[in-house]
mmCIF file of N, CA, C and O in Angstrom:
data_model
loop_
_atom_site.group_PDB
_atom_site.id
_atom_site.type_symbol
_atom_site.label_atom_id
_atom_site.label_comp_id
_atom_site.label_asym_id
_atom_site.label_seq_id
_atom_site.Cartn_x
_atom_site.Cartn_y
_atom_site.Cartn_z
ATOM 1 N N MET A 964 -23.622 22.840 -8.631
ATOM 2 C CA MET A 964 -25.057 22.971 -8.774
ATOM 3 C C MET A 964 -25.417 23.657 -10.087
ATOM 4 O O MET A 964 -26.581 23.683 -10.436
ATOM 5 N N GLN A 965 -24.414 24.201 -10.764
ATOM 6 C CA GLN A 965 -24.697 24.915 -11.996
ATOM 7 C C GLN A 965 -25.209 23.933 -13.060
ATOM 8 O O GLN A 965 -24.581 22.932 -13.350
ATOM 9 N N GLY A 966 -26.352 24.209 -13.601
ATOM 10 C CA GLY A 966 -26.954 23.379 -14.628
ATOM 11 C C GLY A 966 -27.703 22.176 -14.086
ATOM 12 O O GLY A 966 -28.080 21.303 -14.857
ATOM 13 N N VAL A 967 -27.930 22.098 -12.784
ATOM 14 C CA VAL A 967 -28.619 20.955 -12.179
ATOM 15 C C VAL A 967 -29.889 21.461 -11.505
ATOM 16 O O VAL A 967 -29.856 22.395 -10.712
ATOM 17 N N ASP A 968 -30.995 20.816 -11.852
ATOM 18 C CA ASP A 968 -32.270 21.147 -11.223
ATOM 19 C C ASP A 968 -32.374 20.360 -9.914
ATOM 20 O O ASP A 968 -32.431 19.132 -9.941
ATOM 21 N N PRO A 969 -32.381 21.025 -8.760
ATOM 22 C CA PRO A 969 -32.416 20.295 -7.489
ATOM 23 C C PRO A 969 -33.682 19.469 -7.285
ATOM 24 O O PRO A 969 -33.685 18.546 -6.471
ATOM 25 N N ASP A 970 -34.741 19.771 -8.011
ATOM 26 C CA ASP A 970 -35.992 19.026 -7.845
ATOM 27 C C ASP A 970 -36.078 17.784 -8.732
ATOM 28 O O ASP A 970 -37.000 16.989 -8.574
ATOM 29 N N SER A 971 -35.128 17.598 -9.643
ATOM 30 C CA SER A 971 -35.198 16.428 -10.526
ATOM 31 C C SER A 971 -34.762 15.183 -9.758
ATOM 32 O O SER A 971 -33.945 15.247 -8.834
ATOM 33 N N PRO A 972 -35.299 14.013 -10.142
ATOM 34 C CA PRO A 972 -34.979 12.776 -9.415
ATOM 35 C C PRO A 972 -33.504 12.374 -9.510
ATOM 36 O O PRO A 972 -32.986 11.720 -8.631
ATOM 37 N N ASP A 973 -32.827 12.752 -10.579
ATOM 38 C CA ASP A 973 -31.427 12.355 -10.730
ATOM 39 C C ASP A 973 -30.461 13.503 -10.418
ATOM 40 O O ASP A 973 -29.328 13.508 -10.891
ATOM 41 N N ALA A 974 -30.880 14.431 -9.592
ATOM 42 C CA ALA A 974 -30.028 15.571 -9.238
ATOM 43 C C ALA A 974 -28.771 15.100 -8.509
ATOM 44 O O ALA A 974 -27.676 15.610 -8.755
ATOM 45 N N PHE A 975 -28.936 14.127 -7.618
ATOM 46 C CA PHE A 975 -27.780 13.620 -6.885
ATOM 47 C C PHE A 975 -26.735 13.076 -7.849
ATOM 48 O O PHE A 975 -25.538 13.343 -7.696
ATOM 49 N N LEU A 976 -27.161 12.302 -8.845
ATOM 50 C CA LEU A 976 -26.231 11.717 -9.803
ATOM 51 C C LEU A 976 -25.505 12.803 -10.581
ATOM 52 O O LEU A 976 -24.290 12.723 -10.780
ATOM 53 N N HIS A 977 -26.216 13.839 -11.002
ATOM 54 C CA HIS A 977 -25.589 14.933 -11.751
ATOM 55 C C HIS A 977 -24.562 15.659 -10.881
ATOM 56 O O HIS A 977 -23.454 15.964 -11.340
ATOM 57 N N ILE A 978 -24.902 15.926 -9.642
ATOM 58 C CA ILE A 978 -23.969 16.612 -8.745
ATOM 59 C C ILE A 978 -22.749 15.727 -8.485
ATOM 60 O O ILE A 978 -21.610 16.188 -8.522
ATOM 61 N N PHE A 979 -22.994 14.443 -8.259
ATOM 62 C CA PHE A 979 -21.897 13.510 -8.018
ATOM 63 C C PHE A 979 -20.974 13.436 -9.230
ATOM 64 O O PHE A 979 -19.744 13.473 -9.081
ATOM 65 N N MET A 980 -21.527 13.331 -10.408
ATOM 66 C CA MET A 980 -20.703 13.251 -11.620
ATOM 67 C C MET A 980 -19.929 14.556 -11.843
ATOM 68 O O MET A 980 -18.780 14.528 -12.303
ATOM 69 N N ASN A 981 -20.541 15.700 -11.528
ATOM 70 C CA ASN A 981 -19.818 16.974 -11.639
ATOM 71 C C ASN A 981 -18.634 17.012 -10.672
ATOM 72 O O ASN A 981 -17.551 17.487 -11.027
ATOM 73 N N LEU A 982 -18.832 16.522 -9.454
ATOM 74 C CA LEU A 982 -17.735 16.478 -8.482
ATOM 75 C C LEU A 982 -16.634 15.518 -8.922
ATOM 76 O O LEU A 982 -15.442 15.824 -8.790
ATOM 77 N N MET A 983 -16.998 14.359 -9.450
ATOM 78 C CA MET A 983 -15.994 13.395 -9.911
ATOM 79 C C MET A 983 -15.214 13.937 -11.106
ATOM 80 O O MET A 983 -14.048 13.604 -11.292
ATOM 81 N N GLY A 984 -15.855 14.793 -11.902
ATOM 82 C CA GLY A 984 -15.162 15.410 -13.021
ATOM 83 C C GLY A 984 -14.129 16.429 -12.585
ATOM 84 O O GLY A 984 -13.210 16.760 -13.342
ATOM 85 N N MET A 985 -14.243 16.913 -11.367
ATOM 86 C CA MET A 985 -13.296 17.909 -10.865
ATOM 87 C C MET A 985 -12.077 17.266 -10.190
ATOM 88 O O MET A 985 -11.098 17.951 -9.896
ATOM 89 N N VAL A 986 -12.103 15.962 -9.947
ATOM 90 C CA VAL A 986 -11.007 15.274 -9.264
ATOM 91 C C VAL A 986 -9.853 15.063 -10.241
ATOM 92 O O VAL A 986 -10.053 14.583 -11.352
ATOM 93 N N PRO A 987 -8.612 15.395 -9.842
ATOM 94 C CA PRO A 987 -7.444 15.171 -10.714
ATOM 95 C C PRO A 987 -6.987 13.709 -10.650
ATOM 96 O O PRO A 987 -6.064 13.349 -9.918
ATOM 97 N N TRP A 988 -7.633 12.842 -11.416
ATOM 98 C CA TRP A 988 -7.394 11.404 -11.324
ATOM 99 C C TRP A 988 -5.972 11.015 -11.686
ATOM 100 O O TRP A 988 -5.389 10.122 -11.067
ATOM 101 N N ALA A 989 -5.387 11.641 -12.694
ATOM 102 C CA ALA A 989 -4.023 11.281 -13.100
ATOM 103 C C ALA A 989 -3.038 11.568 -11.970
ATOM 104 O O ALA A 989 -2.167 10.746 -11.660
ATOM 105 N N ALA A 990 -3.165 12.728 -11.338
ATOM 106 C CA ALA A 990 -2.269 13.066 -10.229
ATOM 107 C C ALA A 990 -2.461 12.096 -9.071
ATOM 108 O O ALA A 990 -1.475 11.647 -8.456
ATOM 109 N N LEU A 991 -3.693 11.740 -8.758
ATOM 110 C CA LEU A 991 -3.944 10.794 -7.674
ATOM 111 C C LEU A 991 -3.335 9.425 -7.971
ATOM 112 O O LEU A 991 -2.778 8.776 -7.087
ATOM 113 N N PHE A 992 -3.423 9.005 -9.222
ATOM 114 C CA PHE A 992 -2.850 7.718 -9.609
ATOM 115 C C PHE A 992 -1.340 7.712 -9.415
ATOM 116 O O PHE A 992 -0.775 6.795 -8.825
ATOM 117 N N TRP A 993 -0.659 8.755 -9.910
ATOM 118 C CA TRP A 993 0.806 8.791 -9.820
ATOM 119 C C TRP A 993 1.284 8.969 -8.381
ATOM 120 O O TRP A 993 2.310 8.413 -7.990
ATOM 121 N N TRP A 994 0.550 9.724 -7.571
ATOM 122 C CA TRP A 994 0.907 9.832 -6.157
ATOM 123 C C TRP A 994 0.776 8.473 -5.486
ATOM 124 O O TRP A 994 1.615 8.083 -4.667
ATOM 125 N N ASN A 995 -0.270 7.730 -5.814
ATOM 126 C CA ASN A 995 -0.464 6.407 -5.225
ATOM 127 C C ASN A 995 0.651 5.453 -5.646
ATOM 128 O O ASN A 995 1.134 4.664 -4.832
ATOM 129 N N VAL A 996 1.076 5.531 -6.897
ATOM 130 C CA VAL A 996 2.190 4.695 -7.360
ATOM 131 C C VAL A 996 3.456 5.042 -6.571
ATOM 132 O O VAL A 996 4.197 4.144 -6.139
ATOM 133 N N ALA A 997 3.702 6.328 -6.345
ATOM 134 C CA ALA A 997 4.876 6.743 -5.571
ATOM 135 C C ALA A 997 4.784 6.250 -4.127
ATOM 136 O O ALA A 997 5.776 5.765 -3.565
ATOM 137 N N PHE A 998 3.606 6.352 -3.516
ATOM 138 C CA PHE A 998 3.437 5.887 -2.145
ATOM 139 C C PHE A 998 3.712 4.387 -2.044
ATOM 140 O O PHE A 998 4.381 3.928 -1.108
ATOM 141 N N VAL A 999 3.202 3.617 -2.993
ATOM 142 C CA VAL A 999 3.395 2.164 -2.973
ATOM 143 C C VAL A 999 4.860 1.814 -3.204
ATOM 144 O O VAL A 999 5.403 0.906 -2.569
ATOM 145 N N ALA A 1000 5.534 2.541 -4.100
ATOM 146 C CA ALA A 1000 6.957 2.274 -4.356
ATOM 147 C C ALA A 1000 7.799 2.523 -3.107
ATOM 148 O O ALA A 1000 8.658 1.707 -2.749
ATOM 149 N N VAL A 1001 7.557 3.629 -2.423
ATOM 150 C CA VAL A 1001 8.297 3.917 -1.192
ATOM 151 C C VAL A 1001 7.924 2.900 -0.112
ATOM 152 O O VAL A 1001 8.796 2.430 0.635
ATOM 153 N N GLY A 1002 6.653 2.527 -0.027
ATOM 154 C CA GLY A 1002 6.233 1.506 0.934
ATOM 155 C C GLY A 1002 6.904 0.168 0.661
ATOM 156 O O GLY A 1002 7.296 -0.537 1.598
ATOM 157 N N ALA A 1003 7.056 -0.186 -0.614
ATOM 158 C CA ALA A 1003 7.743 -1.429 -0.965
ATOM 159 C C ALA A 1003 9.214 -1.355 -0.561
ATOM 160 O O ALA A 1003 9.772 -2.338 -0.043
ATOM 161 N N LEU A 1004 9.826 -0.214 -0.758
ATOM 162 C CA LEU A 1004 11.228 -0.042 -0.377
ATOM 163 C C LEU A 1004 11.402 -0.155 1.138
ATOM 164 O O LEU A 1004 12.287 -0.863 1.623
ATOM 165 N N ILE A 1005 10.541 0.503 1.893
ATOM 166 C CA ILE A 1005 10.606 0.423 3.354
ATOM 167 C C ILE A 1005 10.306 -1.004 3.814
ATOM 168 O O ILE A 1005 10.975 -1.534 4.704
ATOM 169 N N GLY A 1006 9.308 -1.639 3.206
ATOM 170 C CA GLY A 1006 8.979 -3.017 3.562
ATOM 171 C C GLY A 1006 10.117 -3.975 3.256
ATOM 172 O O GLY A 1006 10.412 -4.880 4.044
ATOM 173 N N TRP A 1007 10.792 -3.787 2.131
ATOM 174 C CA TRP A 1007 11.936 -4.630 1.776
ATOM 175 C C TRP A 1007 13.058 -4.437 2.787
ATOM 176 O O TRP A 1007 13.682 -5.401 3.238
ATOM 177 N N TRP A 1008 13.296 -3.189 3.174
ATOM 178 C CA TRP A 1008 14.347 -2.873 4.131
ATOM 179 C C TRP A 1008 14.049 -3.491 5.496
ATOM 180 O O TRP A 1008 14.954 -3.926 6.202
ATOM 181 N N ARG A 1009 12.772 -3.537 5.870
ATOM 182 C CA ARG A 1009 12.369 -4.085 7.165
ATOM 183 C C ARG A 1009 12.080 -5.590 7.107
ATOM 184 O O ARG A 1009 11.713 -6.171 8.112
ATOM 185 N N GLY A 1010 12.200 -6.217 5.936
ATOM 186 C CA GLY A 1010 11.925 -7.651 5.806
ATOM 187 C C GLY A 1010 10.446 -7.960 5.690
ATOM 188 O O GLY A 1010 10.020 -9.071 5.971
ATOM 189 N N ARG A 1011 9.639 -6.979 5.293
ATOM 190 C CA ARG A 1011 8.185 -7.149 5.169
ATOM 191 C C ARG A 1011 7.717 -6.491 3.863
ATOM 192 O O ARG A 1011 6.957 -5.533 3.886
ATOM 193 N N LEU A 1012 8.163 -7.017 2.743
ATOM 194 C CA LEU A 1012 7.876 -6.404 1.445
ATOM 195 C C LEU A 1012 6.381 -6.322 1.166
ATOM 196 O O LEU A 1012 5.860 -5.250 0.858
ATOM 197 N N LEU A 1013 5.681 -7.437 1.300
ATOM 198 C CA LEU A 1013 4.248 -7.450 0.993
ATOM 199 C C LEU A 1013 3.472 -6.525 1.931
ATOM 200 O O LEU A 1013 2.572 -5.800 1.497
ATOM 201 N N GLU A 1014 3.825 -6.534 3.214
ATOM 202 C CA GLU A 1014 3.163 -5.633 4.159
ATOM 203 C C GLU A 1014 3.405 -4.174 3.786
ATOM 204 O O GLU A 1014 2.508 -3.346 3.893
ATOM 205 N N GLY A 1015 4.618 -3.855 3.368
ATOM 206 C CA GLY A 1015 4.932 -2.487 2.961
ATOM 207 C C GLY A 1015 4.079 -2.033 1.795
ATOM 208 O O GLY A 1015 3.576 -0.913 1.776
ATOM 209 N N ILE A 1016 3.885 -2.910 0.829
ATOM 210 C CA ILE A 1016 3.068 -2.576 -0.338
ATOM 211 C C ILE A 1016 1.616 -2.394 0.065
ATOM 212 O O ILE A 1016 0.964 -1.420 -0.320
ATOM 213 N N VAL A 1017 1.093 -3.325 0.860
ATOM 214 C CA VAL A 1017 -0.325 -3.268 1.234
ATOM 215 C C VAL A 1017 -0.616 -2.046 2.101
ATOM 216 O O VAL A 1017 -1.573 -1.315 1.849
ATOM 217 N N TRP A 1018 0.198 -1.819 3.145
ATOM 218 C CA TRP A 1018 -0.047 -0.671 4.022
ATOM 219 C C TRP A 1018 0.074 0.643 3.265
ATOM 220 O O TRP A 1018 -0.696 1.574 3.493
ATOM 221 N N ALA A 1019 1.046 0.748 2.353
ATOM 222 C CA ALA A 1019 1.191 1.984 1.585
ATOM 223 C C ALA A 1019 0.017 2.175 0.624
ATOM 224 O O ALA A 1019 -0.434 3.301 0.413
ATOM 225 N N ALA A 1020 -0.492 1.097 0.047
ATOM 226 C CA ALA A 1020 -1.636 1.214 -0.856
ATOM 227 C C ALA A 1020 -2.895 1.623 -0.103
ATOM 228 O O ALA A 1020 -3.715 2.388 -0.620
ATOM 229 N N VAL A 1021 -3.035 1.141 1.125
ATOM 230 C CA VAL A 1021 -4.244 1.428 1.897
ATOM 231 C C VAL A 1021 -4.175 2.795 2.581
ATOM 232 O O VAL A 1021 -5.125 3.578 2.522
ATOM 233 N N LEU A 1022 -3.038 3.090 3.221
ATOM 234 C CA LEU A 1022 -2.936 4.303 4.030
ATOM 235 C C LEU A 1022 -2.023 5.383 3.463
ATOM 236 O O LEU A 1022 -1.893 6.449 4.064
ATOM 237 N N GLY A 1023 -1.351 5.105 2.345
ATOM 238 C CA GLY A 1023 -0.439 6.092 1.781
ATOM 239 C C GLY A 1023 0.771 6.277 2.688
ATOM 240 O O GLY A 1023 1.318 5.310 3.211
ATOM 241 N N PRO A 1024 1.198 7.514 2.905
ATOM 242 C CA PRO A 1024 2.386 7.752 3.732
ATOM 243 C C PRO A 1024 2.222 7.282 5.178
ATOM 244 O O PRO A 1024 3.202 6.963 5.836
ATOM 245 N N LEU A 1025 1.013 7.213 5.683
ATOM 246 C CA LEU A 1025 0.814 6.691 7.037
ATOM 247 C C LEU A 1025 1.168 5.202 7.100
ATOM 248 O O LEU A 1025 1.586 4.702 8.146
ATOM 249 N N GLY A 1026 1.011 4.501 5.996
ATOM 250 C CA GLY A 1026 1.405 3.101 5.935
ATOM 251 C C GLY A 1026 2.900 2.929 6.094
ATOM 252 O O GLY A 1026 3.367 1.906 6.598
ATOM 253 N N TRP A 1027 3.678 3.925 5.664
ATOM 254 C CA TRP A 1027 5.130 3.867 5.847
ATOM 255 C C TRP A 1027 5.458 3.816 7.329
ATOM 256 O O TRP A 1027 6.343 3.085 7.755
ATOM 257 N N ILE A 1028 4.731 4.587 8.114
ATOM 258 C CA ILE A 1028 4.966 4.622 9.560
ATOM 259 C C ILE A 1028 4.612 3.276 10.176
ATOM 260 O O ILE A 1028 5.342 2.761 11.027
ATOM 261 N N VAL A 1029 3.506 2.707 9.743
ATOM 262 C CA VAL A 1029 3.072 1.411 10.284
ATOM 263 C C VAL A 1029 4.138 0.356 10.033
ATOM 264 O O VAL A 1029 4.521 -0.394 10.934
ATOM 265 N N VAL A 1030 4.654 0.304 8.810
ATOM 266 C CA VAL A 1030 5.659 -0.705 8.468
ATOM 267 C C VAL A 1030 6.970 -0.415 9.186
ATOM 268 O O VAL A 1030 7.652 -1.336 9.653
ATOM 269 N N SER A 1031 7.324 0.840 9.320
ATOM 270 C CA SER A 1031 8.582 1.201 9.973
ATOM 271 C C SER A 1031 8.579 0.858 11.460
ATOM 272 O O SER A 1031 9.618 0.497 12.014
ATOM 273 N N LEU A 1032 7.440 0.974 12.114
ATOM 274 C CA LEU A 1032 7.377 0.735 13.553
ATOM 275 C C LEU A 1032 7.206 -0.739 13.924
ATOM 276 O O LEU A 1032 7.414 -1.098 15.075
ATOM 277 N N ARG A 1033 6.802 -1.566 12.971
ATOM 278 C CA ARG A 1033 6.651 -2.993 13.267
ATOM 279 C C ARG A 1033 8.030 -3.623 13.407
ATOM 280 O O ARG A 1033 8.957 -3.292 12.680
ATOM 281 N N PRO A 1034 8.184 -4.574 14.339
ATOM 282 C CA PRO A 1034 9.500 -5.207 14.502
ATOM 283 C C PRO A 1034 9.822 -6.103 13.312
ATOM 284 O O PRO A 1034 8.932 -6.583 12.603
ATOM 285 N N ARG A 1035 11.111 -6.297 13.109
ATOM 286 C CA ARG A 1035 11.529 -7.191 12.023
ATOM 287 C C ARG A 1035 11.082 -8.614 12.333
ATOM 288 O O ARG A 1035 11.055 -9.027 13.492
ATOM 289 N N PRO A 1036 10.726 -9.386 11.300
ATOM 290 C CA PRO A 1036 10.316 -10.772 11.568
ATOM 291 C C PRO A 1036 11.506 -11.603 12.045
ATOM 292 O O PRO A 1036 12.638 -11.399 11.606
ATOM 293 N N LYS A 1037 11.236 -12.502 12.953
ATOM 294 C CA LYS A 1037 12.283 -13.382 13.457
ATOM 295 C C LYS A 1037 12.501 -14.499 12.440
ATOM 296 O O LYS A 1037 11.544 -15.005 11.855
ATOM 297 N N PRO A 1038 13.759 -14.886 12.241
ATOM 298 C CA PRO A 1038 13.997 -15.987 11.299
ATOM 299 C C PRO A 1038 13.384 -17.282 11.815
ATOM 300 O O PRO A 1038 13.287 -17.508 13.025
ATOM 301 N N ALA A 1039 12.966 -18.099 10.904
ATOM 302 C CA ALA A 1039 12.339 -19.365 11.268
ATOM 303 C C ALA A 1039 13.353 -20.265 11.972
ATOM 304 O O ALA A 1039 14.541 -20.271 11.639
ATOM 305 N N ALA A 1040 12.873 -21.012 12.944
ATOM 306 C CA ALA A 1040 13.744 -21.933 13.666
ATOM 307 C C ALA A 1040 14.132 -23.077 12.735
ATOM 308 O O ALA A 1040 13.285 -23.724 12.130
ATOM 309 N N VAL A 1041 15.418 -23.291 12.632
ATOM 310 C CA VAL A 1041 15.937 -24.337 11.758
ATOM 311 C C VAL A 1041 16.668 -25.339 12.644
ATOM 312 O O VAL A 1041 17.474 -24.955 13.489
ATOM 313 N N PRO A 1042 16.396 -26.633 12.459
ATOM 314 C CA PRO A 1042 17.107 -27.618 13.279
ATOM 315 C C PRO A 1042 18.591 -27.624 12.917
ATOM 316 O O PRO A 1042 18.969 -27.259 11.804
ATOM 317 N N PRO A 1043 19.435 -28.042 13.859
ATOM 318 C CA PRO A 1043 20.867 -28.077 13.563
ATOM 319 C C PRO A 1043 21.152 -29.114 12.479
ATOM 320 O O PRO A 1043 20.396 -30.080 12.301
ATOM 321 N N PRO A 1044 22.225 -28.929 11.754
ATOM 322 C CA PRO A 1044 22.532 -29.896 10.684
ATOM 323 C C PRO A 1044 22.924 -31.246 11.271
ATOM 324 O O PRO A 1044 23.457 -31.350 12.373
ATOM 325 N N LEU A 1045 22.623 -32.277 10.517
ATOM 326 C CA LEU A 1045 22.979 -33.630 10.936
ATOM 327 C C LEU A 1045 24.485 -33.819 10.776
ATOM 328 O O LEU A 1045 25.098 -33.255 9.863
ATOM 329 N N PRO A 1046 25.094 -34.618 11.650
ATOM 330 C CA PRO A 1046 26.518 -34.850 11.502
ATOM 331 C C PRO A 1046 26.788 -35.656 10.226
ATOM 332 O O PRO A 1046 26.029 -36.552 9.858
ATOM 333 N N ARG A 1047 27.874 -35.317 9.583
ATOM 334 C CA ARG A 1047 28.242 -36.015 8.349
ATOM 335 C C ARG A 1047 29.113 -37.217 8.692
ATOM 336 O O ARG A 1047 29.973 -37.146 9.554
ATOM 337 N N LYS A 1048 28.883 -38.261 7.961
ATOM 338 C CA LYS A 1048 29.735 -39.449 8.125
ATOM 339 C C LYS A 1048 30.927 -39.275 7.199
ATOM 340 O O LYS A 1048 30.776 -38.949 6.019
ATOM 341 N N HIS A 1049 32.099 -39.492 7.746
ATOM 342 C CA HIS A 1049 33.299 -39.371 6.938
ATOM 343 C C HIS A 1049 33.550 -40.682 6.216
ATOM 344 O O HIS A 1049 33.497 -41.765 6.801
ATOM 345 N N ARG A 1050 33.818 -40.578 4.943
ATOM 346 C CA ARG A 1050 34.153 -41.784 4.153
ATOM 347 C C ARG A 1050 35.641 -42.020 4.266
ATOM 348 O O ARG A 1050 36.447 -41.113 4.161
ATOM 349 N N THR A 1051 35.966 -43.244 4.445
ATOM 350 C CA THR A 1051 37.386 -43.590 4.528
ATOM 351 C C THR A 1051 37.846 -44.412 3.391
ATOM 352 O O THR A 1051 37.199 -44.928 2.580
#
């Protein structure tokens, strides 16, 4: 509130900008990169790489739990191979 007139029409904007100036953006960025990297690693380990990245980006460390608790994907059903004809 220092330097802001509460009766001015743009007081909210000034207060908001002062608060945004106090946020450590660089630290938040690097923490988010670390969360996504660990989420990608957990997702790769569980067979869900993209899910690991998305959940970690959205929820941070809580996304790691979401990806860890989900079951591994079942492999796609593949028909049996056709018999080979032997050439004589």
